[in-house]
Structure formats: C-alpha cells, structure tokens
Amino acid sequence: MRANECIAMLLAGGEGRRLGVLTKDLAKPAVPFGGKYRIIDFTLSNCAHSGIETVGVLTQYQPLVLTQHLGIGTPWGLDRREGGMHVLPPYVRQKGGTWYKGTANAIYQNIGFIERYDPEYVLIISGDHIYKMNYDLLLEAHKKSRADATIAVISVPWAEASRFGILSVDEEGRIVDFAEKPKKPASNLASMGVYMFSWQVLKDALVRDEAEKGSSNDFGKDIIPRLLEEGARMYSYRFDGYWKDVGTIDSLWESNMDLLEDEPQLELNDRDWRIFSASPNQPAQYIAPGARVQSALINEGCVVEGEVTRSVLFPGVRVGEGSVVVDSVLMPGATVGKNARIVRAIVGERARVEDGCQVGAPDSEEIAVVGDGETVRAEIELQEVESA
Amino acid sequence: MKMPLMGVINLIHEADEMASLTANRCLATVPFGGRYRLIDFVLSSMVNSGIPRVAVFAHTKYRSLVDHLGSGSNWDLHRKPGGLFVLPPSFEDQTDYGKGDLYHFFRNRDFFARSPAEYVVISRSHMVCNVDFTKVLEQHRESGADITAVCSREPEGLPGLARKARVNEAGRIVEMQDHFGRLNTDVVSMEMYLLSRELLLDLVETSLAQGRDHFVRHAILSRLQQLRVHAYMHEGVLGVVNNIAAYYRHSMELLQPDVWHELFNRPGKIYTKVKDEPPTHYRTGANVSHSLVANGCDIEGTVTNSILFRGVKVGPGAVVRNSIVMQNGVIGAGGVLDNCILDKEVEIRPAQQLRGALDLPFLAVKRKVI
C-alpha cells in the first residue's frame, strides 16, 4: 500500500454526556477502559495494525487529558517523519473561525490537512468504540466494489436496533436505505460509525453540505442520507467481531465485565493484535498475604490486601485489608481503605474510598459511580455519592 | 542549574557468577523484579538525578542490552543535548578481550573530551538500588574529595560479591579489598565512583602508561594514599546481584511491601522497556497471595511467595511456591514448583513437579521444556 493511499480521520471531540461525572473533565475517548487503556487506544491500535500511517485526531471537548495521552503518537508507533498522528483542534482564521459544528464540519474544516497528503481514500472513525478491526480489509472491499463509500456494519439484537443508525442492503451488500435511530427498524444491521470514502466524493459532499443552510453537518444525519439519495455507490462491509459503544455508565461497566469471562469475546491478550497505550511504567502488582483475587483483571502498580472478585483494577489501585471489591471497576490510582465494600460500582481516577465505607449494593439496579478525585467518607450516604 | 554530571555504566569484566542466567546475556540485562533488568536501577537513578548524558560500556553478549535500551526513550534519554550512548568494544585482535576497562575509557576518550560535564559518575550495572546522585555530588563538592565512592553499611553482610572498605572518622576510605579479602568492616562498596572528568582522563592515561589497565583496582585502589577517596553512605535498599544466592534473596525481599515501595519509588521511579501487555487475568480458581505479578499473566492455579514476570501462564491446579518465573513461562495444569527459578520461556509440562533446595533454588535454562 502506498503510504498515503488512505489516511484516517479520527473523531475524538465527543463529550459522552451520558457518562455523567466520568466525563466531567475529560472527553469520552479518554475514559479509561479494560484495566489499562483509554477508549481511543482501540481505534488507534487498529490503525497501527492496519497499516494506516497518517491519522488526524479531531479534538474539541475537554482535550487536556486526551492530548496528554496522545502526545505525538509514540505508543502507537505513529510518531513519524512522514505522516503519523496529528492532533487537530478547532482553530481561528483571519476571518473568524468556529468550533466544530458537527462531525462532518470537523472534517470540512480540515480539508487542508487531508489535501496535504493527497489520499485516494479517507477513513472516518471515532474514538468512542471498543473493537479490534482490520481497516485494510475494509479498504480492499471498498476498492473491489468500486464504491464511493463503504460503511462497516454489525448485526445487533432486533430489540436494540432502534438505538443505532440502521442500514438496509441488497444481496450484493449495496446499501438501499439508511435510517438514523428508526422507531421501526427495517433491518438489524447497525452502522459502526466506520466509513471508508473515496476522497473526491467525500470532499465534494462536505463542500456542498457546508453550503447548505440548516444542515447539522453530521455524517449520520446529513452526509450519508444525502449521498444515498443522490444514488452514490454505497456498500456495506460486514464485521463479525466484538464491537461496543461504551456511551453510558451501564455499557461501560458491562463491557469491562465482558473481559472477565473465561473466553472473552474481546481477547486483550492477543499477541497478533496488541492494544497499544501510553504505559504508566509502574512496578509489578503486589498481592499481599491473605488477599483473595478471583476472576479479575489487575494492572501494574496495584497493591491488593483485601478481596477482589469479578472486577477490573487499573494501574496503581490500592485495596486495603479486609476490604471487598465485587463486580466493580477501579480506575487508575483509586484507593480503597480498610474494611470497605465496593459492589457494582465504578470508582473514578484517583478517587478515595475511606476505611469502612460502602459504595454500591449487590441488588441495586444502578451502577454506583464515584467521580474522578472524589473522596467517599464514612458519613457520606450512598445517595450523595451517586448524585455527585 | 545545569547538571554538571555525566554517567558511565561500565559492563566490562563485571563480577558474574550467575550460572545459566548469563549464558546468553550480560549481567546488566538479567531480568529482575517481575519486569525489570538489572541495569534499570542505576540507569533510572541517573535519569532521576537529572543526569542528561549516559554512556554504557558494552562488552560481551550485548544483543539483549541493545534490544533493551533501544534509543533510550523509556528512560527519557532520547534527547538533545546529551542522551544515551551505547559504546561497544573495539577489539583490534582477540587478546584485547582480556584487557582491562581503562583501555575502553582510553579508546572512547573523545566521548569524554566532547562532553560539557565537569564530573563523571562511573557505575556497574548489578546494584539493585535507588540512588540520588545529586546528593553524592553535593557531598563530593563539600568534602573536597578527589573521588567519592558510594558505599553502604551492611552489618549482616550480603550474599553477593562486593568490595569491602575501611572508612576513617573523616569519611575517607583508607583501605579497600575485593570480596574475598579479610578486611573486618561492615562497609561495602557499591562500585559507583564520582570524580572530575579531568581527573578521570588523567588517571586513564597515567595508569595505562604504567601498564596498568583496571579502573578500580589500579587507578583507584593503588592510589588510596595519594588520592582522597571518600565514602558516601547510601541509605536505602541495596542488593548486590551477581550470584544466584543473591539473585534469589534480593528478589524475594521485594515481597516485603516496604522494600517494594522504597526500591521502586524513592527517590524516583524505576523505568524499564515498556511492553504492551494487557492487565493480568486472574481466573476462577486462582489463588494468589504474597506475590509480585507483572502484566500479561494468565493465572488459574495457586501462586504463593513468588514472582511472576510478564506473560506467565499458571494452569488450573498448578502450584507455584517460593519461585521466580520469568517472562512467558508456562506452568501446565497440576504442575508444582518449589524454590525454582525459571529463565524466560520455560515450559513445565502438566503434573510435572520441580523442587529446589531452600538455599539453592533449582535453575531452569531459557526455553527449556520440562
């Protein structure tokens, strides 16, 4: 593959409003996942393994943690002389300049960046999803069908189909209809938010979309439906692996729990498709005498003196003596004192749960959340923690 | 203030009785503490002390060394000005191999001449410790010594091979002997010597001109009368790791939380080559206690009082006790390890049992299938 045949534009400006306190100070792609990673690591690692050597990362909402994590792309081997990873925040021009108004507008504002590499194809992806996918196969399918655009799709349960952008396709996989979050879905093929475009087609569509008054400048709402209406050659590309939008507290918790199965659908310990991330470089984890750890993912720098079951512990987490952690996710640097109980909960980065406190309950419908840097003291009731 | 100190990690003729652990690697790259190599401790100490320029004198079996150090980026040593310089030997004929380390200093004198640093600290690679060299430099300047040697008081002795020193009330080293010497003292040398660059170059030339070619033995020990060599007393964890007994003992000491915490965090963090291993997976049935476990392990069995390096698999029903299992080791279902050290990528077949003696662990060579 020629170095710049295909470049990727990664949308990473999302707020992730439904993640509540967890995205108070950071963008959704920077939310920690899987005991080691941040969500965006999955798409960036996919790029690295798919031979995509130029990636523009579009940032907007709370970019501090995210840009610090990205650096110059070193963890993903994307610190290149030619191409590599570039962080692209909104900027001002001589005549004004605006925030990114929508996903399509974010790409529109960076047409100049894309043109510098003169690519034939542009891959549009987002930093909101957990999946391992070879984009090179998508590109091959795109070329083979001589499509203008190819959209990666995945079968979802019919009951959930109305939460997604739903595609109807013919026998050859050509897209005949697209509906964003339809009340009565005509199929169960959901768009994964992974689009391969022939650049000239996309550029033309972006320019026209920008000129349209009242457009929301969004791929799902504007660009895709309009291209389809105009009869562009749009194909679907079926993906069979694990794919999850971790946009809510429940789905974030759930997909962390998915990793604990004996044969997880998403295998992190995959030597051929390593998920790269900025390493915290901490010493090996210490499991103390009397500790009990079962069905858990635990990372470096952790010290476990209590009991950990069906839980995910990020780097530098401490669980004190006599404490019990069950069905929970403890983010980087979280500390749990002695004789505390954490059940069905997500504890944010550097949060503290003091001695004897309880967070969450086994029969609770909702997942309890302690925000980043917060402290749970004995006198604070659970209710306050949840609404914090 | 700009740091006036540069570092040299000298791997030439390091005292090494590590048996098969150094069969295919130099002492500097012997795996230690679940994810580190021995050289990481002094290298990280130098970096955390603000030393911007470090030379590593490679000598033999240095493939693993070059692999491990790379560009130095994991230690923030891929930098301008300064950075990491791995200086391999330049043998002109086979007998050069036996020559002392002063030849190496001499051959690389341009490197020292070009450096802007006023002082040089020269160290070995096998000291497991966390040292603040700014304090050593401070004492060196205040005492007016010609050379400052980092030492440690070890009243209970150490299993490793280390030189012993007698220090007078003024802190001057009046006598130093090799490990087998009969000197009655509790001060051991950590083989870290700080001196001015000018004095170093002078010692190199004069010693070689006299036909003497060992840095410590000839340039320093034979001049204890003329040169003021002072001891700087290191306080903190120290392991002199150059034989199997020392390797086993200092590894197991890491299972004490205060040793673990102090060695890896004070005064600075210890860095190493980063691998992209996922978190360790403890499965149903796992039973782990009093152990140090690195990333990427997959544990279904029992692990007690042991150290697992990255990517180790412990099968169902397997038992690992008082043992050290290096990277990518596999313990098959029902296997039993007691007092063992497994080098990298050793595979223990299902139900196989291995037992070493308490004071003499069983040592399995790299990639062995047992």
JSON list of C-alpha atoms in Angstrom, two decimals, chain A residues 34-37 75 259-264 267-271 274-303 305 313 318, chain B residues 33-36 74 254-257 260-261 264-265 269-298 300 308 310-311 313 328:
[
{"chain": "A", "resi": 34, "resn": "GLY", "atom": "CA", "xyz": [-10.19, -2.53, 30.43]},
{"chain": "A", "resi": 35, "resn": "GLY", "atom": "CA", "xyz": [-7.74, -2.11, 33.30]},
{"chain": "A", "resi": 36, "resn": "LYS", "atom": "CA", "xyz": [-5.13, -0.33, 31.22]},
{"chain": "A", "resi": 37, "resn": "TYR", "atom": "CA", "xyz": [-6.43, 1.54, 28.23]},
{"chain": "A", "resi": 75, "resn": "PRO", "atom": "CA", "xyz": [2.67, 4.44, 21.90]},
{"chain": "A", "resi": 259, "resn": "LEU", "atom": "CA", "xyz": [-13.48, -9.02, 29.66]},
{"chain": "A", "resi": 260, "resn": "LEU", "atom": "CA", "xyz": [-13.61, -11.24, 32.74]},
{"chain": "A", "resi": 261, "resn": "GLU", "atom": "CA", "xyz": [-15.20, -14.22, 31.06]},
{"chain": "A", "resi": 262, "resn": "ASP", "atom": "CA", "xyz": [-13.02, -17.28, 30.67]},
{"chain": "A", "resi": 263, "resn": "GLU", "atom": "CA", "xyz": [-13.23, -16.96, 26.89]},
{"chain": "A", "resi": 264, "resn": "PRO", "atom": "CA", "xyz": [-13.88, -13.25, 26.45]},
{"chain": "A", "resi": 267, "resn": "GLU", "atom": "CA", "xyz": [-9.37, -11.02, 23.78]},
{"chain": "A", "resi": 268, "resn": "LEU", "atom": "CA", "xyz": [-6.93, -8.41, 25.15]},
{"chain": "A", "resi": 269, "resn": "ASN", "atom": "CA", "xyz": [-4.15, -10.97, 25.45]},
{"chain": "A", "resi": 270, "resn": "ASP", "atom": "CA", "xyz": [-3.76, -11.21, 21.68]},
{"chain": "A", "resi": 271, "resn": "ARG", "atom": "CA", "xyz": [-0.13, -11.19, 20.55]},
{"chain": "A", "resi": 274, "resn": "ARG", "atom": "CA", "xyz": [-1.90, -5.82, 20.79]},
{"chain": "A", "resi": 275, "resn": "ILE", "atom": "CA", "xyz": [-3.81, -2.83, 22.04]},
{"chain": "A", "resi": 276, "resn": "PHE", "atom": "CA", "xyz": [-1.17, -0.15, 22.49]},
{"chain": "A", "resi": 277, "resn": "SER", "atom": "CA", "xyz": [-1.42, 2.50, 25.15]},
{"chain": "A", "resi": 278, "resn": "ALA", "atom": "CA", "xyz": [0.73, 5.00, 26.99]},
{"chain": "A", "resi": 279, "resn": "SER", "atom": "CA", "xyz": [2.37, 2.89, 29.70]},
{"chain": "A", "resi": 280, "resn": "PRO", "atom": "CA", "xyz": [2.31, 4.13, 33.27]},
{"chain": "A", "resi": 281, "resn": "ASN", "atom": "CA", "xyz": [5.59, 2.27, 33.95]},
{"chain": "A", "resi": 282, "resn": "GLN", "atom": "CA", "xyz": [4.81, 1.12, 37.47]},
{"chain": "A", "resi": 283, "resn": "PRO", "atom": "CA", "xyz": [6.24, -1.85, 39.35]},
{"chain": "A", "resi": 284, "resn": "ALA", "atom": "CA", "xyz": [4.64, -5.29, 39.21]},
{"chain": "A", "resi": 285, "resn": "GLN", "atom": "CA", "xyz": [1.42, -5.66, 41.21]},
{"chain": "A", "resi": 286, "resn": "TYR", "atom": "CA", "xyz": [1.66, -6.90, 44.78]},
{"chain": "A", "resi": 287, "resn": "ILE", "atom": "CA", "xyz": [-0.85, -9.40, 46.11]},
{"chain": "A", "resi": 288, "resn": "ALA", "atom": "CA", "xyz": [-0.44, -9.50, 49.88]},
{"chain": "A", "resi": 289, "resn": "PRO", "atom": "CA", "xyz": [-0.68, -12.49, 52.20]},
{"chain": "A", "resi": 290, "resn": "GLY", "atom": "CA", "xyz": [-4.34, -13.09, 52.98]},
{"chain": "A", "resi": 291, "resn": "ALA", "atom": "CA", "xyz": [-5.56, -11.38, 49.80]},
{"chain": "A", "resi": 292, "resn": "ARG", "atom": "CA", "xyz": [-8.05, -13.16, 47.56]},
{"chain": "A", "resi": 293, "resn": "VAL", "atom": "CA", "xyz": [-8.27, -12.45, 43.86]},
{"chain": "A", "resi": 294, "resn": "GLN", "atom": "CA", "xyz": [-10.63, -14.34, 41.57]},
{"chain": "A", "resi": 295, "resn": "SER", "atom": "CA", "xyz": [-11.93, -13.62, 38.11]},
{"chain": "A", "resi": 296, "resn": "ALA", "atom": "CA", "xyz": [-10.26, -10.24, 37.85]},
{"chain": "A", "resi": 297, "resn": "LEU", "atom": "CA", "xyz": [-8.07, -8.10, 35.63]},
{"chain": "A", "resi": 298, "resn": "ILE", "atom": "CA", "xyz": [-5.36, -6.32, 37.59]},
{"chain": "A", "resi": 299, "resn": "ASN", "atom": "CA", "xyz": [-2.67, -3.99, 36.31]},
{"chain": "A", "resi": 300, "resn": "GLU", "atom": "CA", "xyz": [0.81, -2.92, 37.37]},
{"chain": "A", "resi": 301, "resn": "GLY", "atom": "CA", "xyz": [1.39, -0.82, 40.45]},
{"chain": "A", "resi": 302, "resn": "CYS", "atom": "CA", "xyz": [-1.67, -2.25, 42.24]},
{"chain": "A", "resi": 303, "resn": "VAL", "atom": "CA", "xyz": [-1.48, -3.39, 45.85]},
{"chain": "A", "resi": 305, "resn": "GLU", "atom": "CA", "xyz": [-4.58, -6.73, 50.56]},
{"chain": "A", "resi": 313, "resn": "LEU", "atom": "CA", "xyz": [-8.32, -2.74, 38.55]},
{"chain": "A", "resi": 318, "resn": "ARG", "atom": "CA", "xyz": [-4.87, 0.02, 46.28]},
{"chain": "B", "resi": 33, "resn": "GLY", "atom": "CA", "xyz": [11.66, -7.90, 39.97]},
{"chain": "B", "resi": 34, "resn": "GLY", "atom": "CA", "xyz": [8.93, -9.07, 37.62]},
{"chain": "B", "resi": 35, "resn": "ARG", "atom": "CA", "xyz": [9.56, -6.67, 34.76]},
{"chain": "B", "resi": 36, "resn": "TYR", "atom": "CA", "xyz": [12.97, -5.05, 35.07]},
{"chain": "B", "resi": 74, "resn": "ASN", "atom": "CA", "xyz": [11.93, 4.60, 28.00]},
{"chain": "B", "resi": 254, "resn": "LEU", "atom": "CA", "xyz": [10.70, -7.46, 47.08]},
{"chain": "B", "resi": 255, "resn": "LEU", "atom": "CA", "xyz": [7.78, -9.34, 48.63]},
{"chain": "B", "resi": 256, "resn": "GLN", "atom": "CA", "xyz": [8.13, -7.10, 51.69]},
{"chain": "B", "resi": 257, "resn": "PRO", "atom": "CA", "xyz": [5.87, -4.13, 50.94]},
{"chain": "B", "resi": 260, "resn": "TRP", "atom": "CA", "xyz": [8.92, -2.90, 47.19]},
{"chain": "B", "resi": 261, "resn": "HIS", "atom": "CA", "xyz": [7.72, 0.62, 47.84]},
{"chain": "B", "resi": 264, "resn": "PHE", "atom": "CA", "xyz": [10.61, 1.37, 43.11]},
{"chain": "B", "resi": 265, "resn": "ASN", "atom": "CA", "xyz": [9.55, 4.84, 44.27]},
{"chain": "B", "resi": 269, "resn": "LYS", "atom": "CA", "xyz": [10.62, 5.75, 39.85]},
{"chain": "B", "resi": 270, "resn": "ILE", "atom": "CA", "xyz": [12.45, 2.87, 38.21]},
{"chain": "B", "resi": 271, "resn": "TYR", "atom": "CA", "xyz": [11.87, 2.74, 34.46]},
{"chain": "B", "resi": 272, "resn": "THR", "atom": "CA", "xyz": [12.17, -0.14, 32.05]},
{"chain": "B", "resi": 273, "resn": "LYS", "atom": "CA", "xyz": [11.42, -1.10, 28.48]},
{"chain": "B", "resi": 274, "resn": "VAL", "atom": "CA", "xyz": [7.69, -0.94, 28.03]},
{"chain": "B", "resi": 275, "resn": "LYS", "atom": "CA", "xyz": [5.83, -3.91, 26.64]},
{"chain": "B", "resi": 276, "resn": "ASP", "atom": "CA", "xyz": [2.24, -3.69, 25.57]},
{"chain": "B", "resi": 277, "resn": "GLU", "atom": "CA", "xyz": [0.99, -6.48, 27.78]},
{"chain": "B", "resi": 278, "resn": "PRO", "atom": "CA", "xyz": [-2.66, -6.40, 28.89]},
{"chain": "B", "resi": 279, "resn": "PRO", "atom": "CA", "xyz": [-3.57, -6.49, 32.60]},
{"chain": "B", "resi": 280, "resn": "THR", "atom": "CA", "xyz": [-3.12, -9.83, 34.32]},
{"chain": "B", "resi": 281, "resn": "HIS", "atom": "CA", "xyz": [-6.15, -12.13, 34.21]},
{"chain": "B", "resi": 282, "resn": "TYR", "atom": "CA", "xyz": [-6.97, -13.95, 37.45]},
{"chain": "B", "resi": 283, "resn": "ARG", "atom": "CA", "xyz": [-9.46, -16.65, 36.55]},
{"chain": "B", "resi": 284, "resn": "THR", "atom": "CA", "xyz": [-11.96, -18.50, 38.68]},
{"chain": "B", "resi": 285, "resn": "GLY", "atom": "CA", "xyz": [-9.94, -20.88, 40.83]},
{"chain": "B", "resi": 286, "resn": "ALA", "atom": "CA", "xyz": [-6.91, -18.58, 41.02]},
{"chain": "B", "resi": 287, "resn": "ASN", "atom": "CA", "xyz": [-5.39, -18.42, 44.47]},
{"chain": "B", "resi": 288, "resn": "VAL", "atom": "CA", "xyz": [-2.60, -15.87, 44.74]},
{"chain": "B", "resi": 289, "resn": "SER", "atom": "CA", "xyz": [-1.02, -14.47, 47.85]},
{"chain": "B", "resi": 290, "resn": "HIS", "atom": "CA", "xyz": [2.20, -12.80, 48.94]},
{"chain": "B", "resi": 291, "resn": "SER", "atom": "CA", "xyz": [3.39, -12.49, 45.37]},
{"chain": "B", "resi": 292, "resn": "LEU", "atom": "CA", "xyz": [4.57, -9.98, 42.85]},
{"chain": "B", "resi": 293, "resn": "VAL", "atom": "CA", "xyz": [2.84, -10.36, 39.50]},
{"chain": "B", "resi": 294, "resn": "ALA", "atom": "CA", "xyz": [3.64, -8.49, 36.29]},
{"chain": "B", "resi": 295, "resn": "ASN", "atom": "CA", "xyz": [1.24, -7.71, 33.45]},
{"chain": "B", "resi": 296, "resn": "GLY", "atom": "CA", "xyz": [0.00, -10.12, 30.83]},
{"chain": "B", "resi": 297, "resn": "CYS", "atom": "CA", "xyz": [-0.14, -13.16, 33.13]},
{"chain": "B", "resi": 298, "resn": "ASP", "atom": "CA", "xyz": [-2.98, -15.65, 32.99]},
{"chain": "B", "resi": 300, "resn": "GLU", "atom": "CA", "xyz": [-5.78, -20.28, 37.15]},
{"chain": "B", "resi": 308, "resn": "LEU", "atom": "CA", "xyz": [5.83, -13.86, 38.07]},
{"chain": "B", "resi": 310, "resn": "ARG", "atom": "CA", "xyz": [5.22, -10.64, 32.19]},
{"chain": "B", "resi": 311, "resn": "GLY", "atom": "CA", "xyz": [3.10, -13.09, 30.25]},
{"chain": "B", "resi": 313, "resn": "LYS", "atom": "CA", "xyz": [0.63, -18.75, 32.41]},
{"chain": "B", "resi": 328, "resn": "ASN", "atom": "CA", "xyz": [6.31, -16.11, 29.12]}
]
